[in-house]
Coordinates of C-alpha atoms in Angstrom, one line a residue:
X1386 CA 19.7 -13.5 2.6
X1387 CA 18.1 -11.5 5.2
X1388 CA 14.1 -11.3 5.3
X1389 CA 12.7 -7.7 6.5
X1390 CA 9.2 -7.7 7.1
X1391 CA 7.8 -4.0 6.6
X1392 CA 4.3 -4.1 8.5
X1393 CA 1.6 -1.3 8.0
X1394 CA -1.8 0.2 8.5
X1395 CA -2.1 3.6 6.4
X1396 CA -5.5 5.2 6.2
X1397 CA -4.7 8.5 3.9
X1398 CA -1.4 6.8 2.1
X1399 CA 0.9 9.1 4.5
X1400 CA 1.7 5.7 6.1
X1401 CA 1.6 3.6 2.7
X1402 CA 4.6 6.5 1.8
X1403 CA 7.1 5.9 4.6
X1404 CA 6.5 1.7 4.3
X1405 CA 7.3 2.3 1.0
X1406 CA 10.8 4.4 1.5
X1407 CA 12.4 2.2 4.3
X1408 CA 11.0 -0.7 2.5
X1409 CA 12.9 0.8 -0.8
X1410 CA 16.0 1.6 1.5
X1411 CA 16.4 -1.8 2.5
X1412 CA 15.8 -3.5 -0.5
X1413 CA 18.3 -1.3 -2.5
X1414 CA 20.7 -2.2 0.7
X1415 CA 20.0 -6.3 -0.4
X1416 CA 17.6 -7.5 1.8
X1417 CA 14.2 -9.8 0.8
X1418 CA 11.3 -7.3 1.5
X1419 CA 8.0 -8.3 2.5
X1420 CA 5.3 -5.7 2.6
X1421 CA 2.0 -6.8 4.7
X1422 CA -0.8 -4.4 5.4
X1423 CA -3.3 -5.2 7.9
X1424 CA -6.7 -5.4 5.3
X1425 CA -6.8 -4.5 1.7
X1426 CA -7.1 -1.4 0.3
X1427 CA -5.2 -1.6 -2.9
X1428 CA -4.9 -4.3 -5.2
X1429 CA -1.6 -5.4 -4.8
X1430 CA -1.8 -5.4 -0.8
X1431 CA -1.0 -8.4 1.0
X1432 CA -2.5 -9.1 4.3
X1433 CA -0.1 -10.2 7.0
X1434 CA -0.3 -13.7 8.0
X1435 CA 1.8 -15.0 11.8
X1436 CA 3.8 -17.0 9.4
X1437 CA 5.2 -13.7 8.0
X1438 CA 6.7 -12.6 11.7
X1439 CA 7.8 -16.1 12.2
X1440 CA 10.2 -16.2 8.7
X1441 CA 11.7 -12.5 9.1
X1442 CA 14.4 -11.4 10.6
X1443 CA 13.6 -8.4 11.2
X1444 CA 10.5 -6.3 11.3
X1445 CA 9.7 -2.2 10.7
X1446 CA 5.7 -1.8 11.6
X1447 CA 3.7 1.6 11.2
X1448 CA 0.4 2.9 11.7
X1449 CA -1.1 6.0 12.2
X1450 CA -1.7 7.6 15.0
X1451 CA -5.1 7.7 16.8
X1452 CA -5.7 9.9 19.6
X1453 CA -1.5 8.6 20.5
X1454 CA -2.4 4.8 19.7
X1455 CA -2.1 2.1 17.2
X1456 CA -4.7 1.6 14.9
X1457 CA -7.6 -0.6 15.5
X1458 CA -6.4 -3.1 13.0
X1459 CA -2.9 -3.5 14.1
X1460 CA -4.0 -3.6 17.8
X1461 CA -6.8 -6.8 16.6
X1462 CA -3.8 -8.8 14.8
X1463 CA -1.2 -8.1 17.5
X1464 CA -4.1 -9.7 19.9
X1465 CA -3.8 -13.1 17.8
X1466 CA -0.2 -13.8 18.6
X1467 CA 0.0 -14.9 22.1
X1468 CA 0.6 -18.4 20.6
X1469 CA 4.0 -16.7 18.8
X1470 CA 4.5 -15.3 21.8
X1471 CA 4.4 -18.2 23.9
X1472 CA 6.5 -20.5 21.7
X1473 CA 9.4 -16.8 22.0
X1474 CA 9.0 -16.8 18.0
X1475 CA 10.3 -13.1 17.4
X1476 CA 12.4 -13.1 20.6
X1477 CA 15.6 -10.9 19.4
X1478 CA 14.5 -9.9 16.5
X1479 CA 15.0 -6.1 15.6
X1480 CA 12.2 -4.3 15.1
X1481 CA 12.0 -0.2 14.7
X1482 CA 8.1 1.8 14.4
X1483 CA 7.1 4.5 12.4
X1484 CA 3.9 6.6 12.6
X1485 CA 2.4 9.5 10.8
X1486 CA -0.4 12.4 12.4
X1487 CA -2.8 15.1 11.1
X1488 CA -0.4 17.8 13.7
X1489 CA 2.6 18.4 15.1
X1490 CA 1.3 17.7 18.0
X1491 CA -1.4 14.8 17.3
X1492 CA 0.0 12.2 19.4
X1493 CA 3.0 11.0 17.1
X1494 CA 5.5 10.0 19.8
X1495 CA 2.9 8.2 21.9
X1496 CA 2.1 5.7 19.3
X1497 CA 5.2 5.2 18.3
X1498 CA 5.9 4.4 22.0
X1499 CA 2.2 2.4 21.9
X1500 CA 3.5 0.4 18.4
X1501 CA 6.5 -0.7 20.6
X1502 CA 4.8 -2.5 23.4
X1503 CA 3.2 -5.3 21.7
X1504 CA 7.1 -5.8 19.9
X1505 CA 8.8 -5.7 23.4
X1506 CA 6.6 -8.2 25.5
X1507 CA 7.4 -10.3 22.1
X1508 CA 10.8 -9.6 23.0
X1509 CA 12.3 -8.0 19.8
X1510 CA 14.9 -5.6 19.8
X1511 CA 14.1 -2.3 19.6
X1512 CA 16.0 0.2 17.5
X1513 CA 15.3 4.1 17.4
X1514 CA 16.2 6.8 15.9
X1515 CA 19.9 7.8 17.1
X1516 CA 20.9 11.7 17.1
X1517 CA 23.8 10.6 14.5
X1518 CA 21.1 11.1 11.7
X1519 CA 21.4 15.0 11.4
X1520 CA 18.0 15.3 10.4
X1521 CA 16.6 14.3 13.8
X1522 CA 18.1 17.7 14.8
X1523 CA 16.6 19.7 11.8
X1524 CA 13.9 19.0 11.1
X1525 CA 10.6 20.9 11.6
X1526 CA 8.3 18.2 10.7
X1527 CA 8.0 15.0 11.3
X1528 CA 11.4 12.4 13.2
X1529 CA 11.5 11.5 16.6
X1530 CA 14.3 9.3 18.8
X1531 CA 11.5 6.7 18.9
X1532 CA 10.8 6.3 15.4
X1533 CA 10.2 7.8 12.4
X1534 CA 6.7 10.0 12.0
X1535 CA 5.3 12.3 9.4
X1536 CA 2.9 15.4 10.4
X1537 CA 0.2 15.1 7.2
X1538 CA -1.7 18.0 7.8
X1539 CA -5.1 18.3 9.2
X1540 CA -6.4 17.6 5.1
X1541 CA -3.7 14.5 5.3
X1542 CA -2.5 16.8 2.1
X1543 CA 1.2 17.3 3.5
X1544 CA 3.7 15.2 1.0
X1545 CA 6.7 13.3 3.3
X1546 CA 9.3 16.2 3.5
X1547 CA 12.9 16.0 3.0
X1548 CA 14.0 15.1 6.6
X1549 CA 11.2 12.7 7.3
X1550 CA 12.0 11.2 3.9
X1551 CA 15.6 10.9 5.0
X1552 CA 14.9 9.9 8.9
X1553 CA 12.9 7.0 6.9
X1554 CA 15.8 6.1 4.8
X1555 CA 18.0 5.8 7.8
X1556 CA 15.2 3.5 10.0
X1557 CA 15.4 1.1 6.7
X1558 CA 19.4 1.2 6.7
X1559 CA 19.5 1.0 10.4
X1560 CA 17.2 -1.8 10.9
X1561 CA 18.9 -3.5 7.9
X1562 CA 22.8 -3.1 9.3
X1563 CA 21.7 -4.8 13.0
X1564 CA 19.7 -7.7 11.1
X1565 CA 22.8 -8.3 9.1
X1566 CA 24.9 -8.2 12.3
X1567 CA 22.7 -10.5 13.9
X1568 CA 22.4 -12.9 10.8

């Protein structure tokens, strides 16, 4: 059975929201799902451990954005896994990012492009988002060819909308299909 590790940071819960619908998407699909935040906030939050990334096959990882970076917590952990990294742990495993901002213009597609590096010099596959998902196209919101993003509003009041919903749904099915072709 595959094992899909669905990394997050989420400050206002937008990010919480779209862990929660590729992590959904995939499990419906048949895969072991691991959520793993970065500190706890809730209750049932799990901090990520490096054995985590060693054991999955694939990994979907999601902060917000700040100021077109990663946040601070993400950046710290990713910064504890040059041993993993020497050793090629997660070399070939997929991996897609997702991001959420306060506007449509608050630095969305530069951290997703930021949550990539630390997954490429690992040497994981990156998957975006292709222009087959029709929603890429339409939507007004949130969804970019690097990853799926939300824009939250400057209140972080804004609720996922349909497409970023759906451009979520399709990261989860898309990460899930190459894992299972690479199983």
């Amino acid at each position: 059975m595959l094992n899909i590790l669905v990394l997050y940071h989420s400050s206002h819960g937008s990010v919480a929201n779209m862990a929660h619908e590729i992590s959904d998407t995939i499990d419906n699909l048949g895969a072991t799902v691991k959520l793993r935040t970065f500190e706890k906030k809730q209750p049932h939050d799990i901090i990520i451990t490096k054995q985590d990334l060693i054991e999955c096959d694939a990994l979907a990882f999601g902060t917000p954005t700040r100021f077109g970076m990663m946040a601070s917590q993400a950046k710290l952990f990713w910064e504890t896994t040059s041993d993993l990294w020497l050793k090629g742990q997660l070399i070939d495993k997929p991996a897609c990012v997702f991001s959420s901002s306060s506007s449509m213009h608050g630095g969305n597609e530069a951290t997703l492009l930021n949550l990539s590096l630390p997954l490429l010099h690992h040497g994981m596959m990156l998957l975006g988002v292709p222009y087959d998902v029709p929603e890429l196209i339409d939507t007004v919101t949130g969804g970019t060819p690097y990853g799926a993003s939300h824009v939250a509003g400057a209140d972080n009041s804004s609720k996922l909308s349909n497409t970023e919903v759906k451009i979520c749904q399709s990261v989860g099915k898309r990460l899930f299909t190459i894992a299972s072709k690479l199983k």
